[in-house]
Amino acid sequence: MSASVHPFWWRWLLVFTFAVILFGLCLLFLPDVLQSVFNSIIYGDAQATQAFGAEAVRYITFSFGISGAVMVGWMVLVLYMLYGSFRRGEAVGWNSIALSIGVWYVLDSAFSGLIGYPVNILLNTGFVIGFVIPLAATYRAFHPAR
């Protein structure tokens, strides 16, 4: 079955996906800048992690890079779905994007809360809202009442 999706929602998802790719690339290629931002948010001091020692800072930088690379790879797949089955109105496109975003949000946010970083849940919520709004708006186009 093929759905009719308003181009506005498709473009919203496309722009937001590219924004997440840009964020992932920043994690990968500008880890010091983002580390300062996260330090300011979490610790109230842009240079807070410097007190952890050089090896710990190196590991944090490694973690940022790996997270960024995974995020870019994941969003490339989302782009593939957006340009393919989602754009053609096939439910598999909508379902794949919604499922991957939902699983990420639940797991990442639960882990963040479990280890005591609720501020990451707020960041995740900002990201997920960018996907949930257009996905909710297009739900009926992909899943018509029977």
Tab-separated table of C-alpha atoms in Angstrom:
chain	number	residue	atom	x	y	z
A	1	MET	CA	0.000	0.000	0.000
A	2	SER	CA	1.284	3.450	-0.857
A	3	ALA	CA	0.532	6.467	1.307
A	4	SER	CA	0.382	10.117	0.375
A	5	VAL	CA	2.767	12.051	2.611
A	6	HIS	CA	2.708	15.822	2.654
A	7	PRO	CA	6.088	17.141	1.426
A	8	PHE	CA	6.347	19.461	4.456
A	9	TRP	CA	6.708	16.521	6.846
A	10	TRP	CA	9.144	14.705	4.582
A	11	ARG	CA	11.283	17.851	4.317
A	12	TRP	CA	11.115	18.364	8.090
A	13	LEU	CA	12.457	14.856	8.639
A	14	LEU	CA	15.090	15.384	5.985
A	15	VAL	CA	16.354	18.661	7.488
A	16	PHE	CA	16.298	17.267	11.011
A	17	THR	CA	18.173	14.136	9.928
A	18	PHE	CA	20.865	16.297	8.307
A	19	ALA	CA	21.050	18.329	11.532
A	20	VAL	CA	21.674	15.147	13.532
A	21	ILE	CA	24.352	14.147	11.002
A	22	LEU	CA	25.994	17.541	11.515
A	23	PHE	CA	25.870	17.046	15.289
A	24	GLY	CA	27.456	13.598	14.885
A	25	LEU	CA	30.189	15.043	12.672
A	26	CYS	CA	30.862	17.687	15.318
A	27	LEU	CA	31.208	14.941	17.937
A	28	LEU	CA	33.668	13.218	15.621
A	29	PHE	CA	35.696	16.161	14.349
A	30	LEU	CA	35.200	18.856	17.012
A	31	PRO	CA	35.151	16.836	20.227
A	32	ASP	CA	36.938	19.529	22.254
A	33	VAL	CA	34.293	22.120	21.410
A	34	LEU	CA	31.394	19.836	22.276
A	35	GLN	CA	33.196	18.532	25.341
A	36	SER	CA	33.407	22.135	26.604
A	37	VAL	CA	29.670	22.565	25.966
A	38	PHE	CA	28.771	19.341	27.764
A	39	ASN	CA	31.165	20.168	30.614
A	40	SER	CA	29.443	23.523	31.031
A	41	ILE	CA	26.018	21.905	31.076
A	42	ILE	CA	26.886	18.977	33.342
A	43	TYR	CA	29.566	20.436	35.613
A	44	GLY	CA	29.096	24.185	35.240
A	45	ASP	CA	32.693	24.531	34.028
A	46	ALA	CA	33.852	24.206	30.407
A	47	GLN	CA	37.205	22.739	31.502
A	48	ALA	CA	35.890	20.418	34.231
A	49	THR	CA	37.058	17.149	32.679
A	50	GLN	CA	40.669	18.392	32.524
A	51	ALA	CA	40.826	17.526	36.240
A	52	PHE	CA	40.208	13.870	35.291
A	53	GLY	CA	43.694	13.541	33.843
A	54	ALA	CA	45.040	13.235	30.314
A	55	GLU	CA	44.138	9.565	29.789
A	56	ALA	CA	40.544	10.059	30.956
A	57	VAL	CA	40.153	13.105	28.691
A	58	ARG	CA	41.595	11.081	25.806
A	59	TYR	CA	39.041	8.331	26.488
A	60	ILE	CA	36.197	10.874	26.621
A	61	THR	CA	37.363	12.248	23.266
A	62	PHE	CA	37.433	8.691	21.900
A	63	SER	CA	33.881	8.120	23.192
A	64	PHE	CA	32.662	11.330	21.551
A	65	GLY	CA	34.206	10.279	18.237
A	66	ILE	CA	32.739	6.791	18.323
A	67	SER	CA	29.322	8.172	19.311
A	68	GLY	CA	29.482	10.671	16.457
A	69	ALA	CA	30.455	8.012	13.922
A	70	VAL	CA	27.607	5.729	15.028
A	71	MET	CA	25.166	8.640	14.922
A	72	VAL	CA	26.218	9.565	11.368
A	73	GLY	CA	25.937	5.941	10.227
A	74	TRP	CA	22.499	5.589	11.784
A	75	MET	CA	21.242	8.822	10.221
A	76	VAL	CA	22.580	7.799	6.793
A	77	LEU	CA	20.294	4.778	7.065
A	78	VAL	CA	17.413	7.058	8.084
A	79	LEU	CA	18.162	9.193	4.991
A	80	TYR	CA	18.072	6.061	2.863
A	81	MET	CA	14.630	5.240	4.261
A	82	LEU	CA	13.433	8.839	3.794
A	83	TYR	CA	14.528	8.980	0.163
A	84	GLY	CA	13.254	5.474	-0.490
A	85	SER	CA	10.323	3.697	1.104
A	86	PHE	CA	9.138	6.652	3.234
A	87	ARG	CA	9.008	8.980	0.229
A	88	ARG	CA	7.210	6.312	-1.793
A	89	GLY	CA	4.626	6.089	0.990
A	90	GLU	CA	5.507	2.559	2.082
A	91	ALA	CA	4.801	1.769	5.728
A	92	VAL	CA	8.161	0.031	6.117
A	93	GLY	CA	9.851	3.443	5.785
A	94	TRP	CA	7.769	5.034	8.535
A	95	ASN	CA	7.998	1.950	10.769
A	96	SER	CA	11.781	1.652	10.388
A	97	ILE	CA	12.426	5.273	11.265
A	98	ALA	CA	9.970	5.310	14.174
A	99	LEU	CA	11.275	2.031	15.599
A	100	SER	CA	14.933	3.028	15.428
A	101	ILE	CA	14.285	6.440	16.998
A	102	GLY	CA	12.057	4.919	19.698
A	103	VAL	CA	14.504	2.167	20.653
A	104	TRP	CA	17.386	4.653	20.792
A	105	TYR	CA	15.403	7.092	22.940
A	106	VAL	CA	14.240	4.516	25.474
A	107	LEU	CA	17.618	2.788	25.854
A	108	ASP	CA	19.762	5.938	25.876
A	109	SER	CA	17.460	7.804	28.234
A	110	ALA	CA	17.022	4.867	30.615
A	111	PHE	CA	20.788	4.364	30.775
A	112	SER	CA	21.371	8.090	31.283
A	113	GLY	CA	18.919	8.160	34.166
A	114	LEU	CA	20.309	4.964	35.656
A	115	ILE	CA	23.852	6.294	35.864
A	116	GLY	CA	22.801	9.744	37.050
A	117	TYR	CA	22.896	11.992	33.965
A	118	PRO	CA	19.334	13.299	33.668
A	119	VAL	CA	20.546	16.250	31.590
A	120	ASN	CA	21.181	13.793	28.749
A	121	ILE	CA	17.527	12.759	28.924
A	122	LEU	CA	16.634	16.405	28.232
A	123	LEU	CA	19.012	16.469	25.262
A	124	ASN	CA	17.541	13.187	23.986
A	125	THR	CA	14.038	14.583	24.386
A	126	GLY	CA	14.933	17.561	22.227
A	127	PHE	CA	16.223	15.253	19.522
A	128	VAL	CA	13.287	12.855	19.714
A	129	ILE	CA	10.726	15.666	19.485
A	130	GLY	CA	12.273	16.673	16.176
A	131	PHE	CA	11.387	13.245	14.843
A	132	VAL	CA	8.157	12.557	16.749
A	133	ILE	CA	6.261	15.600	15.473
A	134	PRO	CA	6.512	14.709	11.753
A	135	LEU	CA	6.158	10.994	12.449
A	136	ALA	CA	2.971	11.615	14.436
A	137	ALA	CA	1.685	13.920	11.698
A	138	THR	CA	2.217	11.234	9.049
A	139	TYR	CA	1.091	8.213	11.067
A	140	ARG	CA	-2.377	8.012	9.478
A	141	ALA	CA	-0.952	8.313	5.968
A	142	PHE	CA	1.081	5.155	6.576
A	143	HIS	CA	-1.387	3.388	8.885
A	144	PRO	CA	-4.928	4.108	7.670
A	145	ALA	CA	-7.857	2.927	9.771
A	146	ARG	CA	-9.218	-0.354	8.478
